[in-house]
Amino acid sequence: MNSTGLSRENDAETPSSGGHRTVAASLSVSGLSVHYRDFTAVGGIDLEIPEGEITALVGPSGCGKSSFLHSLNRLTDLIPGCRVAGSIRLSDGTEVTHPKTDVLSLRRRVGIVFQRPNPFPQSIRRNFEIPLKEHGWRKRDIPDRMETVLREVGLWNEISDRLHKSAIALSGGQQQRLCIARALALEPEVILFDEPCSALDPIASGVVEDLIHSLRGRLTVVIVTHNLAQARRIADRAAVFWVRDGIGTIVEHGPAERVFTAPSNPDAASYLSGARG
Amino acid sequence: MTPPTPRARPVAPVWLDRALAFAGATAALLSFGLFAWLVWDLARLGLPRISWTFLTGEIEDAGRSGGIGPLLVSTLLILVCCLALVIPLGTGCALWLSEFVRRGSLAARLVTGGVDLLASVPSIVFGLFGMVFFGQTLKMGFSILSGGLTLACMILPILVRTTLSALEALPADLRPASAGLGLTRTTSIVKLLLPAALPGIVVGITLGIGRALSETAALIFTSGYSIRWPSSFWDSGRALSVHIYDLTLNVPQSGAMASSTALVLLALILVVNSAAVALSEHWLRRRHQTS
Amino acid sequence: MLGLLALVAGGMVLLIVWYLFSNALPVIEAGRLAAFFTDSLWQPRSQRDPQFGVVSMLVASFLVTLLAVALALPVGLAGAVFHRFYAPPVLERWNRRMLELLIGVPSVVFGFWGLMVIVPLIVRLAPHTSGQSLLAASIVLGLMILPIIALTSQAALQAVPPAQLQAAAGLGMGRARTIWSVALPAAKGGIGAGVLLALARAIGETMAVVLVCGNIPQIPKSLFDGIRPVTSTIALEMGYATASHKALLFCAALILVLFTALLVGWLSFRKVESDPGTGGA
Ligand SMILES: Nc1ncnc2c1ncn2[C@@H]1O[C@H](COP(=O)(O)OP(=O)(O)OP(=O)(O)O)[C@@H](O)[C@H]1O
Ligand SMILES: [Mg+2]
């Protein structure tokens, strides 16, 4: 059994599998804005998110990082009164913001992990069965799929003997890795992380960070973090959010190396040097 | 290397969503429809008869004609007796629970447990109890007093619970503040806590009145069936709900009168319960504004 | 002083049980309690052959209660799901208002309406019966507890943590699967509590039932047979009961109280048990 990774070769696709993913996808965002009723939280975003790389989004609290992140897989649909304008294009041409786009399969392709671990308060096994069944995995394939991803996040040895026990009995760090495994189980092309470590202790946080780092090259990762050191350690690219005229926007982006060492925008520079934020 | 696992179908069954939506809408419509039907029937049968003379007149021909005047008075008197007992008893008990014993102490748990169990007692059993305790042991016989006191026992849990939650919702610094001012406990309760918790207590009383108005089974063996104008609390007197029961059970061809009575009763309860809802919403809003 | 009031309030239930018990005592002392369960008929006033079989009434009480819940639960729950997940929030709010008012409708009004409307409908369905039957009683009782079940279910669904629903959405789960696999399991406890509450209310209910149940003390063989639950028996017979007959009725009331107390006790026990769990990790 392969314990280190999912294969990404371009296998023969099952015709019925509806855009079955075999490679990571890139995202290209242009002219994006997110509105909550009359309030514009985020505006004027243009960003290329290359495939297989880790893109870190940083910036002070309330500048719209989560709003932007949630618009990438239309989780903004859940909030009454929230509207997204502009374009987000996946590399196969799918327009995320288009109203006719099938959001359910979009969200399978663009997975998300939240700040607070949110396993379903049911057995660990059910946590995989529910979403996998929803996306058409056959019942007999589910145990293998679950084992693969649990190994991948390093949980298999810790919990393989209590798969029938409640997921909320796990520690916070374990729960978060379970949530990552659950997202990975759906074979996403892009995975979004919204401050995945900020509810965890330093050790668990390190484990999760390594895990995210290990995804590099195999799928596209977008991560929001307040931990600049962490962003520096794992990111290939970085984007700095800042509130300008009351609207959150990206003031600086590019290769992480350059953004962190030689930012050209003064706000970004002061934020990154720890002066503000 | 694991090959990507094959998936049977692209995404979720839409039919389940459709089925759920359909079943849900049907159920919602059905329940709404049934209740609308009930109210419509009562209004159709009962509304034409309702007039000032109906509300004030005496019962005639065993209830086939005439009015409900004495019943309204009896109902009111029963409520008066009921509230006279339940308000001091309920608020007193709630005050003791919130101010004089620690939450979770054995005494508090026993009392709240007793009150909760009391809430579970079927109303007909209150009727039996009232009959033997108030009626026989305390020698009140079939009387408005006996009926009212029985209802008081029945709605006691409502009042205790709402008053208790009103007291517990008070700002935590109210008590140390009053102690800091050197107020005695009695002063602090009478001058500070009770006034502050009054809205909650009023809501509890209103809810209790609604419940008492709608009660029948607890009254048939306590306040009885007399249809004369009551002249004192010691007289037997028929409540509105008991009237509906008696007409339906014992008086043929009285459907229209029963409907009219039911309509009056429903209107009263509607007013009382809406008042409770409005009061508690008003009170909640004010709390949010001030805090 | 206040302690005394609290003692009275808390001890009231004991007083009630004590009074029921002391009035039921003649039966128990006379050793007739066994007859309560072994006699097959209920004819306590018969001179020649008095019989005290209460089993048919207990069975009737249980049957009508269970049927009422079986009718009200699917409707109430499906309605709650609809209002929570499909209907616009305005509708949900109005629906809740309506339910809150309906909970206050006197049960005697349900009974009266049932006799006027439901019973004739049943006669049309089964022409050779009186219509006053197990079915009629179940429908009327079901209608009465419907608002309770609907409201508690709605509250339970409302209390499902948003994080759970967000997790489901983040995994690309559709509405149906989210409801079925996430929301309903999470709301299970609250819905169950509502059902228990409704059960306790239903089994102790008198007025919604007595007018439409037919009042025949028998174990029903079909939905259209008349029945006579415990509460109806008490309501109808206490007016003229004397001596051991009266004691028997008190005995029946005692059984009723013990049963509802058991239900409610279990309910609060469940609450205590599940409270620490709801805090999550
Ligand atoms: N549901 C909502 N309704 C209205 N306004 C919202 C909503 N969610 C977020 N906002 C507003 O949008 C702005 C951006 O919020 P967002 O949560 O995206 O910021 P953030 O960068 O993720 O902050 P943090 O680092 O604290 O998580 C804030 O001003 C916030 O008040
Ligand atoms: Mg955020």
PDB file of C-alpha atoms in Angstrom, chain B residues 5 21 74 140 165 200 208 212 219 222 267 274:
ATOM      1  CA  THR B   5     -10.697   5.321  -7.428  1.00  0.00           C
ATOM      2  CA  ALA B  21     -38.610  19.291  -0.661  1.00  0.00           C
ATOM      3  CA  SER B  74     -66.814  32.191  36.620  1.00  0.00           C
ATOM      4  CA  MET B 140     -64.167  23.662  49.676  1.00  0.00           C
ATOM      5  CA  SER B 165     -34.802  32.099  34.053  1.00  0.00           C
ATOM      6  CA  GLY B 200     -39.952  37.832  32.887  1.00  0.00           C
ATOM      7  CA  GLY B 208     -49.813  30.523  32.851  1.00  0.00           C
ATOM      8  CA  ALA B 212     -55.267  27.907  32.737  1.00  0.00           C
ATOM      9  CA  LEU B 219     -61.893  21.695  36.425  1.00  0.00           C
ATOM     10  CA  THR B 222     -63.287  20.906  41.144  1.00  0.00           C
ATOM     11  CA  ALA B 267     -59.847  34.757  21.115  1.00  0.00           C
ATOM     12  CA  SER B 274     -49.765  37.078  21.890  1.00  0.00           C
TER      13      SER B 274
END
